[in-house]
CSV table of N, CA and C in Angstrom, one decimal:
chain,number,residue,atom,x,y,z
L,182,MET,N,14.7,1.7,21.7
L,182,MET,CA,13.4,2.4,21.5
L,182,MET,C,13.7,3.8,20.8
L,183,ARG,N,13.1,4.2,19.7
L,183,ARG,CA,13.3,5.4,19.0
L,183,ARG,C,11.6,6.0,18.8
L,184,LEU,N,11.5,7.0,19.6
L,184,LEU,CA,10.1,7.9,19.4
L,184,LEU,C,10.4,8.9,18.7
L,185,TRP,N,10.4,8.9,17.2
L,185,TRP,CA,11.1,10.1,16.5
L,185,TRP,C,10.2,11.4,16.6
L,186,SER,N,10.9,12.4,16.7
L,186,SER,CA,10.3,13.8,16.8
L,186,SER,C,10.0,14.4,15.3
L,187,LEU,N,10.6,13.5,14.4
L,187,LEU,CA,10.1,14.0,13.1
L,187,LEU,C,9.1,13.2,12.6
L,188,HIS,N,8.1,14.0,11.6
L,188,HIS,CA,7.0,13.7,11.2
L,188,HIS,C,7.1,12.2,10.7
L,189,PRO,N,5.9,11.4,10.8
L,189,PRO,CA,6.2,9.9,10.5
L,189,PRO,C,6.1,9.9,8.8
L,190,ALA,N,5.7,10.8,8.0
L,190,ALA,CA,5.9,10.9,6.7
L,190,ALA,C,7.3,10.5,6.1
L,191,TYR,N,8.3,10.8,7.1
L,191,TYR,CA,9.8,10.7,6.6
L,191,TYR,C,10.2,9.4,6.7
L,192,LEU,N,9.6,8.6,7.6
L,192,LEU,CA,10.0,7.2,7.9
L,192,LEU,C,9.8,6.1,6.6
L,193,ASP,N,10.5,5.3,6.4
L,193,ASP,CA,10.4,4.1,5.5
L,193,ASP,C,9.4,3.2,6.0
L,194,SER,N,9.1,2.2,5.3
L,194,SER,CA,8.2,1.2,5.9
L,194,SER,C,8.7,0.4,7.2
L,195,LYS,N,10.0,0.1,7.2
L,195,LYS,CA,10.6,-0.3,8.4
L,195,LYS,C,10.5,0.7,9.7
L,196,GLY,N,10.8,1.6,9.3
L,196,GLY,CA,10.8,2.8,10.5
L,196,GLY,C,9.2,3.1,11.0
L,197,LEU,N,8.5,3.0,9.9
L,197,LEU,CA,7.0,3.2,10.3
L,197,LEU,C,6.5,2.0,11.4
L,198,VAL,N,6.7,1.1,11.0
L,198,VAL,CA,6.4,-0.3,11.7
L,198,VAL,C,6.9,-0.3,13.1
L,199,ALA,N,8.3,-0.1,13.2
L,199,ALA,CA,9.1,0.0,14.4
L,199,ALA,C,8.5,1.1,15.1
L,200,VAL,N,8.4,2.4,14.9
L,200,VAL,CA,7.9,3.5,15.7
L,200,VAL,C,6.5,3.1,16.3
L,201,TRP,N,5.6,2.3,15.4
L,201,TRP,CA,4.3,2.0,16.0
L,201,TRP,C,4.3,1.1,17.1
L,202,ARG,N,5.3,-0.1,16.9
L,202,ARG,CA,5.7,-1.2,18.1
L,202,ARG,C,6.1,-0.4,19.1
L,203,GLU,N,7.1,0.4,18.9
L,203,GLU,CA,7.9,1.2,20.1
L,203,GLU,C,7.0,2.2,20.8
L,204,GLY,N,6.1,2.9,19.9
L,204,GLY,CA,4.9,3.6,20.5
L,204,GLY,C,4.1,2.9,21.4
L,205,LEU,N,3.8,1.7,21.1
L,205,LEU,CA,2.7,1.0,21.8
L,205,LEU,C,3.4,0.5,23.0
L,206,LEU,N,4.6,0.2,23.0
L,206,LEU,CA,5.6,-0.2,24.1
L,206,LEU,C,5.7,0.9,25.1
L,207,ALA,N,5.7,2.2,24.6
L,207,ALA,CA,5.8,3.4,25.3
L,207,ALA,C,4.6,3.6,26.2
L,208,GLN,N,3.5,3.3,25.4
L,208,GLN,CA,2.1,3.4,26.0
L,208,GLN,C,2.0,2.6,27.3
L,209,ALA,N,2.3,1.2,26.9
L,209,ALA,CA,2.2,0.3,27.9
L,209,ALA,C,3.1,0.6,29.1
L,210,VAL,N,4.3,1.1,29.0
L,210,VAL,CA,5.1,1.7,30.2
L,210,VAL,C,4.3,2.9,31.0
L,211,LEU,N,3.8,3.7,30.2
L,211,LEU,CA,3.1,5.0,30.8
L,211,LEU,C,1.9,4.6,31.4
L,212,HIS,N,1.0,3.4,31.1
L,212,HIS,CA,0.1,2.8,31.8
L,212,HIS,C,0.4,1.7,32.8
L,213,ASN,N,1.8,1.6,33.2
L,213,ASN,CA,2.1,0.6,34.1
L,213,ASN,C,1.6,-0.9,33.8
L,214,LYS,N,1.8,-1.1,32.4
L,214,LYS,CA,1.4,-2.3,32.0
L,214,LYS,C,2.6,-3.3,31.4
L,215,THR,N,3.7,-2.9,31.9
L,215,THR,CA,5.0,-3.8,31.6
L,215,THR,C,6.0,-3.3,32.6
L,216,ARG,N,6.9,-4.3,32.8
L,216,ARG,CA,8.0,-4.0,33.8
L,216,ARG,C,9.2,-3.1,33.3
L,217,GLY,N,9.8,-3.4,32.0
L,217,GLY,CA,10.9,-2.9,31.6
L,217,GLY,C,10.7,-1.5,31.0
L,218,TYR,N,11.5,-1.0,30.7
L,218,TYR,CA,11.6,0.6,29.9
L,218,TYR,C,11.0,1.7,30.8
L,219,HIS,N,11.0,1.3,32.0
L,219,HIS,CA,10.3,2.6,32.7
L,219,HIS,C,11.3,3.8,32.9
L,220,HIS,N,12.6,3.6,32.8
L,220,HIS,CA,13.6,4.7,32.8
L,220,HIS,C,14.1,4.9,31.5
L,221,HIS,N,13.5,4.6,30.4
L,221,HIS,CA,14.2,4.8,29.1
L,221,HIS,C,14.1,6.2,28.8
L,222,PRO,N,15.3,6.8,28.3
L,222,PRO,CA,15.4,8.2,28.1
L,222,PRO,C,14.3,8.8,27.1
L,223,GLN,N,14.0,8.0,26.0
L,223,GLN,CA,13.1,8.5,25.2
L,223,GLN,C,11.6,8.9,25.9
L,224,LEU,N,11.5,8.5,27.1
L,224,LEU,CA,10.0,8.6,27.5
L,224,LEU,C,10.0,9.9,28.4
L,225,VAL,N,11.3,10.7,28.7
L,225,VAL,CA,11.2,11.7,29.6
L,225,VAL,C,10.2,12.6,29.0
L,226,ARG,N,10.3,13.2,27.7
L,226,ARG,CA,9.4,14.2,27.5
L,226,ARG,C,7.9,13.9,27.5
L,227,PHE,N,7.5,12.5,27.4
L,227,PHE,CA,6.3,12.1,27.5
L,227,PHE,C,5.9,12.2,29.1
L,228,LYS,N,6.8,11.9,29.8
L,228,LYS,CA,6.7,11.9,31.3
L,228,LYS,C,6.3,13.3,31.8
L,229,GLN,N,7.2,14.2,31.3
L,229,GLN,CA,7.1,15.7,31.7
L,229,GLN,C,5.9,16.4,31.3
L,230,HIS,N,5.1,15.8,30.3
L,230,HIS,CA,3.9,16.3,29.8
L,230,HIS,C,2.7,16.3,30.8
L,231,PRO,N,1.9,17.4,31.1
L,231,PRO,CA,1.0,17.2,32.0
L,231,PRO,C,-0.1,16.1,31.8
L,232,ASN,N,-0.1,15.4,30.7
L,232,ASN,CA,-0.9,14.4,30.5
L,232,ASN,C,-0.1,13.3,29.8
L,233,PRO,N,0.7,12.6,30.2
L,233,PRO,CA,1.5,11.6,29.6
L,233,PRO,C,0.8,10.6,28.8
L,234,LYS,N,-0.3,10.0,29.4
L,234,LYS,CA,-1.1,9.0,28.7
L,234,LYS,C,-1.8,9.6,27.6
L,235,GLY,N,-2.2,10.8,27.7
L,235,GLY,CA,-3.0,11.4,26.4
L,235,GLY,C,-1.9,11.8,25.4
L,236,ALA,N,-0.6,12.3,25.7
L,236,ALA,CA,0.5,12.6,24.8
L,236,ALA,C,0.7,11.4,24.1
L,237,ILE,N,1.1,10.1,24.6
L,237,ILE,CA,1.5,9.1,23.7
L,237,ILE,C,0.3,8.5,22.9
L,238,ALA,N,-1.0,8.8,23.4
L,238,ALA,CA,-2.1,8.4,22.8
L,238,ALA,C,-2.2,9.1,21.4
L,239,THR,N,-1.9,10.7,21.6
L,239,THR,CA,-1.9,11.6,20.5
L,239,THR,C,-0.8,11.1,19.6
L,240,TYR,N,0.5,10.9,20.1
L,240,TYR,CA,1.5,10.5,19.2
L,240,TYR,C,1.2,9.4,18.4
L,241,LEU,N,0.5,8.5,18.9
L,241,LEU,CA,0.3,7.1,18.3
L,241,LEU,C,-0.8,7.4,17.2
L,242,ARG,N,-1.8,8.4,17.4
L,242,ARG,CA,-2.7,8.5,16.4
L,242,ARG,C,-2.2,9.0,15.3
L,243,ALA,N,-1.2,10.0,15.3
L,243,ALA,CA,-0.5,10.5,14.0
L,243,ALA,C,0.2,9.2,13.4
L,244,ILE,N,0.7,8.5,14.1
L,244,ILE,CA,1.5,7.2,13.5
L,244,ILE,C,0.6,6.4,12.7
L,245,HIS,N,-0.7,6.4,13.3
L,245,HIS,CA,-1.8,5.5,12.7
L,245,HIS,C,-2.3,6.0,11.4
L,246,ARG,N,-2.5,7.5,11.5
L,246,ARG,CA,-2.9,8.0,10.3
L,246,ARG,C,-1.9,8.1,9.0
L,247,GLU,N,-0.8,8.2,9.5
L,247,GLU,CA,0.3,8.0,8.3
L,247,GLU,C,0.2,6.6,7.8
L,248,ALA,N,0.2,5.6,8.7
L,248,ALA,CA,0.0,4.1,8.2
L,248,ALA,C,-1.1,3.8,7.4
L,249,ARG,N,-2.4,4.3,7.7
L,249,ARG,CA,-3.5,4.3,7.0
L,249,ARG,C,-3.4,4.9,5.7
L,250,ASP,N,-2.8,6.0,5.5
L,250,ASP,CA,-2.5,6.8,4.2
L,250,ASP,C,-1.7,6.1,3.2
L,251,ARG,N,-0.9,5.1,4.0
L,251,ARG,CA,0.1,4.4,3.1
L,251,ARG,C,-0.6,2.9,2.8
L,252,GLY,N,-1.8,2.7,3.2
L,252,GLY,CA,-2.4,1.5,3.0
L,252,GLY,C,-2.1,0.3,4.0
L,253,TYR,N,-1.3,0.8,5.2
L,253,TYR,CA,-1.3,-0.5,6.1
L,253,TYR,C,-2.3,-0.4,7.2
L,254,THR,N,-2.5,-1.5,7.7
L,254,THR,CA,-3.7,-1.8,8.7
L,254,THR,C,-3.2,-1.9,10.0
L,255,PHE,N,-2.7,-0.9,10.7
L,255,PHE,CA,-2.3,-0.9,12.0
L,255,PHE,C,-3.5,-1.1,12.8
L,256,ASP,N,-3.8,-1.8,13.8
L,256,ASP,CA,-5.0,-1.6,14.7
L,256,ASP,C,-5.1,-0.5,15.6
L,257,HIS,N,-6.1,0.3,15.1
L,257,HIS,CA,-6.4,1.5,15.8
L,257,HIS,C,-6.8,1.2,17.3
L,258,SER,N,-7.5,0.1,17.6
L,258,SER,CA,-8.0,-0.2,18.9
L,258,SER,C,-6.9,-0.3,20.0
L,259,LYS,N,-5.6,-0.5,19.4
L,259,LYS,CA,-4.4,-0.5,20.5
L,259,LYS,C,-4.1,0.7,21.2
L,260,ILE,N,-4.6,1.7,20.5
L,260,ILE,CA,-4.4,3.1,21.1
L,260,ILE,C,-5.3,3.2,22.3
L,261,LEU,N,-4.8,3.4,23.4
L,261,LEU,CA,-5.7,3.6,24.4
L,261,LEU,C,-6.3,5.0,24.6
L,262,PRO,N,-7.4,5.4,25.2
L,262,PRO,CA,-8.2,6.7,25.4
L,262,PRO,C,-7.2,7.8,25.7
L,263,GLY,N,-7.3,8.9,25.2
L,263,GLY,CA,-6.7,10.2,25.7
L,263,GLY,C,-6.2,11.0,24.5
L,264,ARG,N,-6.1,12.2,24.7
L,264,ARG,CA,-5.8,13.1,23.7
L,264,ARG,C,-5.4,14.5,24.4
L,265,VAL,N,-4.3,15.0,23.6
L,265,VAL,CA,-3.9,16.3,24.2
L,265,VAL,C,-3.7,17.4,23.1
L,266,ARG,N,-3.9,18.7,23.5
L,266,ARG,CA,-3.7,19.7,22.5
L,266,ARG,C,-2.4,20.3,22.9
L,267,LYS,N,-1.8,20.3,24.1
L,267,LYS,CA,-0.5,20.9,24.5
L,267,LYS,C,0.6,20.1,23.9
L,268,HIS,N,1.3,20.9,23.0
L,268,HIS,CA,2.4,20.3,22.3
L,268,HIS,C,3.7,20.0,23.4
L,269,ILE,N,4.4,19.2,22.8
L,269,ILE,CA,5.8,18.8,23.5
L,269,ILE,C,6.8,19.3,22.6
L,270,THR,N,7.8,20.3,23.5
L,270,THR,CA,8.8,21.0,22.7
L,270,THR,C,9.8,19.9,22.2
L,271,VAL,N,10.5,20.4,21.1
L,271,VAL,CA,11.4,19.5,20.6
L,271,VAL,C,12.5,20.7,20.2
L,272,THR,N,13.6,20.6,20.4
L,272,THR,CA,14.8,21.5,20.1
L,272,THR,C,15.1,21.4,18.6
L,273,SER,N,15.6,22.6,18.0
L,273,SER,CA,16.0,22.5,16.7
L,273,SER,C,17.1,21.7,16.5
L,274,LYS,N,18.1,21.6,17.5
L,274,LYS,CA,19.4,20.8,17.2
L,274,LYS,C,19.0,19.3,17.5
L,275,GLN,N,17.8,19.0,18.3
L,275,GLN,CA,17.4,17.6,18.4
L,275,GLN,C,16.8,17.1,17.1
L,276,LEU,N,15.9,18.0,16.6
L,276,LEU,CA,15.5,17.6,15.2
L,276,LEU,C,16.4,17.4,14.1
L,277,GLN,N,17.5,18.3,14.2
L,277,GLN,CA,18.5,18.1,13.2
L,277,GLN,C,19.3,16.7,13.6
L,278,TYR,N,19.4,16.4,14.7
L,278,TYR,CA,20.4,15.1,15.1
L,278,TYR,C,19.4,14.1,14.5
L,279,GLU,N,18.1,14.0,14.9
L,279,GLU,CA,17.4,13.0,14.4
L,279,GLU,C,17.3,12.8,12.9
L,280,VAL,N,17.3,13.7,12.1
L,280,VAL,CA,17.3,13.8,10.6
L,280,VAL,C,18.5,13.1,10.1
L,281,ARG,N,19.7,13.5,10.6
L,281,ARG,CA,21.1,12.9,10.4
L,281,ARG,C,20.9,11.2,10.7
L,282,HIS,N,20.4,11.0,12.0
L,282,HIS,CA,20.3,9.7,12.4
L,282,HIS,C,19.4,8.7,11.5
L,283,LEU,N,18.3,9.4,11.0
L,283,LEU,CA,17.2,8.8,10.1
L,283,LEU,C,18.0,8.7,8.6
L,284,GLN,N,18.7,9.6,8.2
L,284,GLN,CA,19.3,9.5,7.0
L,284,GLN,C,20.6,8.5,7.1
L,285,GLN,N,21.1,8.2,8.1
L,285,GLN,CA,22.1,7.1,8.0
L,285,GLN,C,21.4,5.8,7.9
L,286,LYS,N,20.4,5.6,8.6
L,286,LYS,CA,19.5,4.4,8.6
L,286,LYS,C,19.2,4.1,7.2
L,287,LEU,N,18.4,5.2,6.5
L,287,LEU,CA,17.9,5.2,5.3
L,287,LEU,C,19.0,5.0,4.0
L,288,LYS,N,20.2,5.5,4.2
L,288,LYS,CA,21.0,5.4,3.3
L,288,LYS,C,21.3,3.8,2.8
L,289,SER,N,21.5,3.0,3.8
L,289,SER,CA,21.4,1.5,3.4
L,289,SER,C,20.2,0.9,3.1
L,290,ARG,N,19.3,1.2,4.2
L,290,ARG,CA,17.9,0.3,4.3
L,290,ARG,C,16.9,0.8,3.0
L,291,ASP,N,16.9,2.1,2.7
L,291,ASP,CA,16.2,2.6,1.6
L,291,ASP,C,16.5,3.8,0.9
L,292,PRO,N,17.5,3.7,-0.1
L,292,PRO,CA,18.2,4.8,-0.7
L,292,PRO,C,17.2,5.7,-1.3
L,293,GLN,N,16.0,5.3,-1.8
L,293,GLN,CA,15.2,6.3,-2.4
L,293,GLN,C,14.6,7.2,-1.5
L,294,ALA,N,14.1,6.7,-0.2
L,294,ALA,CA,13.8,7.5,0.9
L,294,ALA,C,14.9,8.4,1.4
L,295,TYR,N,16.1,7.9,1.5
L,295,TYR,CA,17.0,8.7,1.9
L,295,TYR,C,17.4,10.0,0.9
L,296,LEU,N,17.3,9.7,-0.5
L,296,LEU,CA,17.5,10.9,-1.2
L,296,LEU,C,16.4,11.6,-1.2
L,297,ARG,N,15.1,11.2,-0.9
L,297,ARG,CA,14.1,12.1,-0.8
L,297,ARG,C,14.1,13.1,0.3
L,298,ILE,N,14.5,12.7,1.5
L,298,ILE,CA,14.5,13.6,2.6
L,298,ILE,C,16.0,14.3,2.4
L,299,ARG,N,16.9,13.9,1.9
L,299,ARG,CA,18.1,14.8,1.7
L,299,ARG,C,17.9,15.9,1.1
L,300,LYS,N,17.1,15.8,0.0
L,300,LYS,CA,16.8,16.9,-0.7
L,300,LYS,C,16.0,18.2,0.0
L,301,GLN,N,15.3,17.7,1.0
L,301,GLN,CA,14.5,18.6,1.7
L,301,GLN,C,15.3,19.6,2.6
L,302,LYS,N,15.0,20.9,2.6
L,302,LYS,CA,15.7,21.9,3.4
L,302,LYS,C,15.2,21.8,4.8
L,303,HIS,N,13.9,21.8,5.1
L,303,HIS,CA,13.3,21.8,6.4
L,303,HIS,C,12.4,20.8,6.6
L,304,LEU,N,12.6,19.9,7.4
L,304,LEU,CA,11.7,18.7,7.7
L,304,LEU,C,10.8,19.0,8.9
L,305,ILE,N,9.5,18.7,8.9
L,305,ILE,CA,8.7,19.1,9.9
L,305,ILE,C,8.6,18.1,11.2
L,306,PRO,N,8.3,18.5,12.1
L,306,PRO,CA,8.1,17.6,13.4
L,306,PRO,C,6.8,16.7,13.3
L,307,HIS,N,6.8,15.8,14.0
L,307,HIS,CA,5.5,15.1,14.4
L,307,HIS,C,4.6,16.1,14.9
L,308,PRO,N,3.4,15.8,14.5
L,308,PRO,CA,2.4,16.9,14.9
L,308,PRO,C,2.3,17.1,16.4
L,309,LEU,N,2.8,16.2,17.3
L,309,LEU,CA,2.7,16.4,18.8
L,309,LEU,C,3.7,17.5,19.2
L,310,PHE,N,4.7,17.5,18.5
L,310,PHE,CA,5.9,18.5,18.7
L,310,PHE,C,5.9,19.8,18.2
L,311,GLU,N,6.4,20.8,18.9
L,311,GLU,CA,6.8,22.1,18.3
L,311,GLU,C,8.1,22.5,18.5
L,312,ILE,N,8.8,23.1,17.6
L,312,ILE,CA,10.2,23.3,17.4
L,312,ILE,C,10.7,24.6,18.4
L,313,GLN,N,11.6,24.5,19.1
L,313,GLN,CA,12.0,25.6,19.7
L,313,GLN,C,13.6,25.7,19.7
L,314,HIS,N,14.1,26.7,19.3
L,314,HIS,CA,15.6,26.9,19.4
L,314,HIS,C,16.5,26.4,20.6
L,315,GLY,N,17.3,25.3,20.4
L,315,GLY,CA,18.0,24.9,21.5
L,315,GLY,C,19.1,23.7,21.1
L,316,PRO,N,19.7,23.0,22.1
L,316,PRO,CA,20.5,22.2,21.8
L,316,PRO,C,20.0,20.7,21.7
L,317,ILE,N,20.9,19.4,21.5
L,317,ILE,CA,20.3,18.3,21.5
L,317,ILE,C,19.8,18.1,22.8
L,318,ALA,N,18.6,17.3,23.0
L,318,ALA,CA,18.1,17.0,24.2
L,318,ALA,C,19.0,16.3,25.2
L,319,SER,N,18.9,16.5,26.4
L,319,SER,CA,19.7,15.9,27.6
L,319,SER,C,19.7,14.3,27.6
L,320,TRP,N,18.4,13.9,27.2
L,320,TRP,CA,18.2,12.5,27.2
L,320,TRP,C,18.9,11.7,26.0
L,321,GLU,N,19.2,12.4,25.0
L,321,GLU,CA,19.7,11.8,23.7
L,321,GLU,C,21.1,11.1,24.0
L,322,LYS,N,21.2,10.1,23.4
L,322,LYS,CA,22.6,9.5,23.4
L,322,LYS,C,23.1,9.7,22.3
L,323,PRO,N,23.9,10.7,21.8
L,323,PRO,CA,24.6,10.9,20.5
L,323,PRO,C,25.6,9.9,20.2
L,324,LYS,N,25.7,9.4,19.1
L,324,LYS,CA,26.7,8.5,18.6
L,324,LYS,C,27.8,9.0,18.1
């Protein structure tokens, strides 16, 4: 499961579809509608939010907006009610790690998308996240 801290605009089509599916799975976990993945490290930051269910709904809405803007027809009704204004912190090194991780995926999967994000100096986070200086997240499993 990869719930990207990066803005969904940087994801290729496979990545966008994957994060939608994985976000819906995370939503199911946070609503206790599935047995697996309850201890998945990617969920830590959502679980630590004062309103985890609202945070994942807010996360999914941004994914849905990006998909809609690209002409995809993701089913908005799958996003359960909830919304938050309070951001989740993502550290600068975590975001850098995710940029490198995404670049490695795109290098072989979508070379044009790889070149597009490689040229950008500062990639922005998903709208739910705000950047704070710091190390790679403790829940991340660097490769």
